[in-house]
Coordinates of C-alpha atoms and ligand atoms in Angstrom, one line a residue:
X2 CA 35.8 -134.9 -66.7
X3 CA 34.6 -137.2 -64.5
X4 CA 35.6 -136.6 -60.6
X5 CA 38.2 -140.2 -59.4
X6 CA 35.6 -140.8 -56.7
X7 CA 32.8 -141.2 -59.5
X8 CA 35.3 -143.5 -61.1
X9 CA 36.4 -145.4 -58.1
X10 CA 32.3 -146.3 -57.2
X11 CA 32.0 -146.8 -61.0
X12 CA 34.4 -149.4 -61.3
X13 CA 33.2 -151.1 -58.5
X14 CA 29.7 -151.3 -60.0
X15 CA 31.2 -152.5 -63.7
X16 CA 31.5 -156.6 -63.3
X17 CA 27.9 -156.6 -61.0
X18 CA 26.2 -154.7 -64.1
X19 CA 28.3 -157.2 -66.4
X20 CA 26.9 -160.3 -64.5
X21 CA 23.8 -158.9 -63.8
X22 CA 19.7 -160.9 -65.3
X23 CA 17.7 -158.4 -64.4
X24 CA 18.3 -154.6 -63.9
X25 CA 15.6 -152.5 -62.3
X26 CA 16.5 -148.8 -62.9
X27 CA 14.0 -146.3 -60.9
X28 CA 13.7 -143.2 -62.0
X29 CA 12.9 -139.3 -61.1
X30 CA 12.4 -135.7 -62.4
X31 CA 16.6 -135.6 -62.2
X32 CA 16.9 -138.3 -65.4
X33 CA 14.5 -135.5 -67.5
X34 CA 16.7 -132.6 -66.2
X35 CA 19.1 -132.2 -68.7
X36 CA 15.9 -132.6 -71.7
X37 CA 15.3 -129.4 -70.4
X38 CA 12.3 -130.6 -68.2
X39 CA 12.5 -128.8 -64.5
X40 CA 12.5 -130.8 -61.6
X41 CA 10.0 -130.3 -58.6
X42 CA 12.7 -128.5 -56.8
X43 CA 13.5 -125.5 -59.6
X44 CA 11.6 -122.9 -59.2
X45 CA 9.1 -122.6 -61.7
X46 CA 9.3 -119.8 -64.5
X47 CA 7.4 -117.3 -66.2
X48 CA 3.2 -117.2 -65.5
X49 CA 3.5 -120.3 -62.7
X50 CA 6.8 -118.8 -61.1
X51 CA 3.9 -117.6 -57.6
X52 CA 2.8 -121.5 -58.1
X53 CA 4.0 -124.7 -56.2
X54 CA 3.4 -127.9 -57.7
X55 CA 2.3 -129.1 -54.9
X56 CA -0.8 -126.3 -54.7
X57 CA -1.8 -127.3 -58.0
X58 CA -1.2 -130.9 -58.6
X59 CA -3.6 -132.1 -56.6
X60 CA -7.7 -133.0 -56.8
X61 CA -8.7 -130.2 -54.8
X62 CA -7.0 -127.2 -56.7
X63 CA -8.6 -128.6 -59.5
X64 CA -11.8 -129.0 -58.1
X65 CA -11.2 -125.2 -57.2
X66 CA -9.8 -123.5 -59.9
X67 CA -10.0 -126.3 -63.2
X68 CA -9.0 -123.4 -65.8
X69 CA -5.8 -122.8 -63.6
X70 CA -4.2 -126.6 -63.1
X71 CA -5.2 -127.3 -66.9
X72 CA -3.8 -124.9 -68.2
X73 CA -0.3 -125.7 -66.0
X74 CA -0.4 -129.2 -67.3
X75 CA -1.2 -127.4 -71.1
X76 CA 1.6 -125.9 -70.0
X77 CA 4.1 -129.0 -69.1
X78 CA 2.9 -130.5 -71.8
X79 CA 4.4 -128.3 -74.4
X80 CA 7.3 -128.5 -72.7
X81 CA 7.7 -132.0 -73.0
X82 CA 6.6 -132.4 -76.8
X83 CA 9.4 -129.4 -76.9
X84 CA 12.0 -131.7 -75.7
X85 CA 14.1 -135.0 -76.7
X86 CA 15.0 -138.0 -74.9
X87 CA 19.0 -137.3 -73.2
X88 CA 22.1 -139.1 -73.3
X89 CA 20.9 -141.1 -69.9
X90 CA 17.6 -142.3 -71.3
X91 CA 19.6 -143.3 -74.3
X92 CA 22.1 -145.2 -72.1
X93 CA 18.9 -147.4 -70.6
X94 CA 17.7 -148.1 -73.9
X95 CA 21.5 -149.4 -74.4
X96 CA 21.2 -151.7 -71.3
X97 CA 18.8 -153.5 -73.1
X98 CA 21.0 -155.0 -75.7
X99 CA 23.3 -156.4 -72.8
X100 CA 21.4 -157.1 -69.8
X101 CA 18.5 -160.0 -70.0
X102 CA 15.8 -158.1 -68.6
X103 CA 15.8 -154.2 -67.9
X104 CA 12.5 -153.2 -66.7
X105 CA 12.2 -149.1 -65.9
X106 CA 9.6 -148.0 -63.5
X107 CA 9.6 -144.3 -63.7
X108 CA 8.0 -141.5 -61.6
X109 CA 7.9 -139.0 -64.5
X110 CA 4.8 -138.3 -66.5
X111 CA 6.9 -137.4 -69.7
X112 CA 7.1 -140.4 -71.6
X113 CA 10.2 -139.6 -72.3
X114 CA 11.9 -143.2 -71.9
X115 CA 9.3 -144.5 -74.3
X116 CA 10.1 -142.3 -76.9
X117 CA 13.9 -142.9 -76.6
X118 CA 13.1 -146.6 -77.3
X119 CA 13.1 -148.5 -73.8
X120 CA 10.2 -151.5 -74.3
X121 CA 9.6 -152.0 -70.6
X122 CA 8.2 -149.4 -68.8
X123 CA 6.3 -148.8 -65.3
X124 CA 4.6 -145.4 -65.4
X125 CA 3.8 -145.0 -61.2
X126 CA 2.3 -141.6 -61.9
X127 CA 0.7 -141.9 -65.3
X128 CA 1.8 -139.7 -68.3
X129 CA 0.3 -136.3 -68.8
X130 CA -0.1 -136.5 -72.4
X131 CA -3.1 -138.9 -71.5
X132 CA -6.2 -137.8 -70.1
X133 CA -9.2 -139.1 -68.0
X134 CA -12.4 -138.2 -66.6
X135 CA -12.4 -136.5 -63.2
X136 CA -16.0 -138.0 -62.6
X137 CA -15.1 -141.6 -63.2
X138 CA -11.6 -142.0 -63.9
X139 CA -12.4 -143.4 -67.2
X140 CA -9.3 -143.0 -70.2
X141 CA -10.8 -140.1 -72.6
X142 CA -8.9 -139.6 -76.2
X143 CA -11.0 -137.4 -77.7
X144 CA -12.9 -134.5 -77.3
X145 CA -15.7 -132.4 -79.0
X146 CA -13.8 -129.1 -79.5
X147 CA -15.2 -126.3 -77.6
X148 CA -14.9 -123.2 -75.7
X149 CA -14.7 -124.8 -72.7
X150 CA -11.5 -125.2 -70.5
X151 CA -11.0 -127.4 -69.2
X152 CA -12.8 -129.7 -72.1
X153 CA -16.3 -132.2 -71.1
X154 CA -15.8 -136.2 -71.2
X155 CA -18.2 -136.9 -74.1
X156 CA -20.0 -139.3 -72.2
X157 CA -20.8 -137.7 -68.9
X158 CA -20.3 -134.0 -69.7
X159 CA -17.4 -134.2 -66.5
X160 CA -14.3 -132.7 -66.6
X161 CA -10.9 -133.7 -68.7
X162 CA -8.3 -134.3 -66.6
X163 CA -4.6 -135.2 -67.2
X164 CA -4.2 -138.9 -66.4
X165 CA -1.6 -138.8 -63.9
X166 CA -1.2 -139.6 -59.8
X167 CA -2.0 -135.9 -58.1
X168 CA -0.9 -135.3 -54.9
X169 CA -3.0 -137.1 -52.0
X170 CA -3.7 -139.5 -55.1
X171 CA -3.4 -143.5 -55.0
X172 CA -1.2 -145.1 -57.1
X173 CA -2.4 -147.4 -60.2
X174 CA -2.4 -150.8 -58.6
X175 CA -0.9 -153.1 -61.0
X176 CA 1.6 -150.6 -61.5
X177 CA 2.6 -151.1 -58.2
X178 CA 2.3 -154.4 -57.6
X179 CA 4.5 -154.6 -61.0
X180 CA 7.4 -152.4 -59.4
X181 CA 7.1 -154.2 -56.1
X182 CA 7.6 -157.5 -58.0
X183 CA 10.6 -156.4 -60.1
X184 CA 12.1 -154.8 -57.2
X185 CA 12.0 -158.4 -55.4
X186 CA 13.1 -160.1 -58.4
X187 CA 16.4 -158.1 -59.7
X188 CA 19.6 -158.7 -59.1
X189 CA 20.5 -154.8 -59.7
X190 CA 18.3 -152.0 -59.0
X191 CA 19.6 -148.3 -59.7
X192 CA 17.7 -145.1 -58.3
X193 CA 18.4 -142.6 -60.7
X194 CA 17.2 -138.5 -60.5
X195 CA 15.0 -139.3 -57.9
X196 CA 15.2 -137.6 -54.2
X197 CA 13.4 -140.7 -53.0
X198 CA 11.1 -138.8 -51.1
X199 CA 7.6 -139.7 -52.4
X200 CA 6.3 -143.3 -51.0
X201 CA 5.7 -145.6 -52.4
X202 CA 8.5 -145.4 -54.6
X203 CA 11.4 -144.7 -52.5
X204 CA 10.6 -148.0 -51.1
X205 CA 11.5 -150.0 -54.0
X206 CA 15.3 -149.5 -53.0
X207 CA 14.7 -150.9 -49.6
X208 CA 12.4 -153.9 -51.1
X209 CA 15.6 -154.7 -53.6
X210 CA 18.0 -154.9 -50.7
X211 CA 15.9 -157.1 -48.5
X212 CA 15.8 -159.2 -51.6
X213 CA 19.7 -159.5 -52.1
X214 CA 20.3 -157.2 -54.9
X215 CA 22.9 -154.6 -55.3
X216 CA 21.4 -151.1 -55.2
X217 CA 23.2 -148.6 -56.5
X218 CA 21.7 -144.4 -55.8
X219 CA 22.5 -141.3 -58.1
X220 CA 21.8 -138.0 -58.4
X221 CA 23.2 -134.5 -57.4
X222 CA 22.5 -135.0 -53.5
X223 CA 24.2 -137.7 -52.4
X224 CA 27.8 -138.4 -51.7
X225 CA 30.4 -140.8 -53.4
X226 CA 30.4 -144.1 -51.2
X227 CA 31.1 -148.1 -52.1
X228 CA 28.9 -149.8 -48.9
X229 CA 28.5 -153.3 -50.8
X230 CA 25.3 -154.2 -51.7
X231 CA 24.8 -150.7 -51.3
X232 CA 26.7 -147.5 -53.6
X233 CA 25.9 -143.9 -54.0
X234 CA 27.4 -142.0 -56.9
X235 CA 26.7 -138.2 -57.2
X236 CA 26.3 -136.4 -60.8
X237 CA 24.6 -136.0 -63.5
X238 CA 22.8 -138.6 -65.1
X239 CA 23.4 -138.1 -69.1
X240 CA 27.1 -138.0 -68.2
X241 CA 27.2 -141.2 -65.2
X242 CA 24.5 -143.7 -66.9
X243 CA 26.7 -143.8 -70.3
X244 CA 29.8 -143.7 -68.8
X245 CA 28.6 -146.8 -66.8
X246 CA 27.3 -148.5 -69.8
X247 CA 30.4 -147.4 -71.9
X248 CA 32.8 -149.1 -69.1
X249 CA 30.8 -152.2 -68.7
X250 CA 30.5 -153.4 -72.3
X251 CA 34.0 -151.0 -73.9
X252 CA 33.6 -154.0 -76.8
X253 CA 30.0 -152.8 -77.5
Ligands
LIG317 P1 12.6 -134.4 -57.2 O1 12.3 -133.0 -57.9 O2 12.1 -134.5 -55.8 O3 14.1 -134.6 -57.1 C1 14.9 -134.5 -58.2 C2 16.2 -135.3 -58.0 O4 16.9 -135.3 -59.2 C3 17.1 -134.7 -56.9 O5 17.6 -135.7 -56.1 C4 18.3 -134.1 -57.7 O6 19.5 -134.2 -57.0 C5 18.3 -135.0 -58.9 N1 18.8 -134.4 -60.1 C6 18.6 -133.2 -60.7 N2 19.2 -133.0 -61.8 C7 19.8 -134.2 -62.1 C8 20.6 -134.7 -63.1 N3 20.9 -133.9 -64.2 N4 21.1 -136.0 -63.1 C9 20.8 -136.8 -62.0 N5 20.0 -136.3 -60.9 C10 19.6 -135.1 -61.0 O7 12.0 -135.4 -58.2 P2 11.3 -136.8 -57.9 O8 12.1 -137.6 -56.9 O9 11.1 -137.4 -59.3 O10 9.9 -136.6 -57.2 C11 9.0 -135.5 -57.5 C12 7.8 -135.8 -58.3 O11 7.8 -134.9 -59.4 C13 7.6 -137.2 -59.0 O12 6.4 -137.7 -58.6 C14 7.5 -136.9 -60.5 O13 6.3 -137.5 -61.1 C15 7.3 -135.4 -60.6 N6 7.9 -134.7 -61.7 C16 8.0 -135.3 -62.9 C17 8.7 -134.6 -64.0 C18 8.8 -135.2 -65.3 O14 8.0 -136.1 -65.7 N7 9.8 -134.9 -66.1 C19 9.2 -133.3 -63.8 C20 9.0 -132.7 -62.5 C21 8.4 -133.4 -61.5

């Protein structure tokens, strides 16, 4: 049952969508929520519940302690081959069969949008089912198999490393300079799961409002509010993002 103030900002939000070129949808942990995945914010469970993510996702811990932050992202990464694509990454997959250009530029490292079918995809933070070497940053597939743990980079004997942005970490560059573009360019841009609190990407929103876009911000912090160009819509995502395609396109 959707709340009438969700409808009320929904229906306001219907013909832009349905006029819209180009649709920039940002998103956060929140979108990968209800896959199962936890956000930054839950606690964490089980053997990493004394652990913040923060302590371990960054170059130093795992300059400390490599065994430890591998084996959290060994970790995460069962949990993600563990889970499927949700009803709001299938929505944005939808968006692509109506809107003419839909590009995604996503915070999460779960490739989850990618495996629900969505072609265009910014990954800000890299994807943690690909690795690197810590010495020189250099994309590793494959590994001799040994005892070690973490594994060695078979051409420098340097540590495997998950290839996504750590803490403290820069951002890939064309990545960037990608988002930064789309964000200028769109005509609609949608923040989606994402407590906006991790620069640069809660800039983006900003960027597509200085550019004349409608921006529209959703997850389960904010309030119901209509401030043309600017709308806030609180709830969950596999429930709003459908129910926003679904009303937009009822033909489809
Ligand atoms: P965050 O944890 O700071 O915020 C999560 C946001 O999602 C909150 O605003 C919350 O209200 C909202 N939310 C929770 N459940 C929701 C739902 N079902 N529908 C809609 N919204 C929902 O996450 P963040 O802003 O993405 O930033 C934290 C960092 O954590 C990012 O850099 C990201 O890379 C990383 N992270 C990624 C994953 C993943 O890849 N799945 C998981 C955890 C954290």
């Amino acid at each position: 049952m959707i709340h009438p103030e969700v409808t009320a900002v929904l229906n306001e939000l219907t013909p832009i969508l349905r006029q819209a070129q180009h649709v920039v949808i940002l998103t956060g942990a929140g979108i990968s929520a209800e896959s199962g995945l936890p956000t930054f914010r839950d606690p964490m469970t089980g053997l990493w519940a004394t652990y913040r993510p923060e302590e371990l996702g960054t170059p130093q811990a795992f300059r400390q302690n490599p065994r430890l932050v591998w084996e959290w992202f060994a970790w995460r990464r069962e949990l993600v081959a563990a889970a499927a694509p949700n009803p709001a990454h299938q929505a944005l997959v939808a968006l692509e069969h109506h809107v003419p250009h839909v590009t995604i530029v996503t915070q999460n490292v779960d490739g989850l949008h990618q495996r629900a079918g969505s072609t265009r995809v910014i990954e800000l933070h890299g994807n943690l089912t690909r690795f690197k070497c810590f010495v020189d940053n250099q994309p590793i597939t494959d590994w001799k198999a040994s005892e070690d743990v973490p594994p060695r980079c078979p051409r420098c004997g340097g540590l495997v490393r998950p290839d996504v942005v750590w803490f403290g970490e820069r951002l890939p560059e064309q990545a960037l300079n990608d988002a930064l573009t789309a964000a200028k360019k769109c005509d609609m841009f949608l923040s989606i799961g994402t407590s906006g609190t991790v620069e640069p990407a809660a800039s983006l929103p900003y960027r597509a409002l200085d550019s004349g876009a409608a921006v529209v911000v959703s997850n389960l912090d904010v309030p119901n509010r209509a401030t043309p160009p600017l709308y806030y819509i609180n709830g969950r995502a596999g429930v709003l993002l459908p129910e926003l395609v679904q009303q937009t396109w009822p033909e489809a």
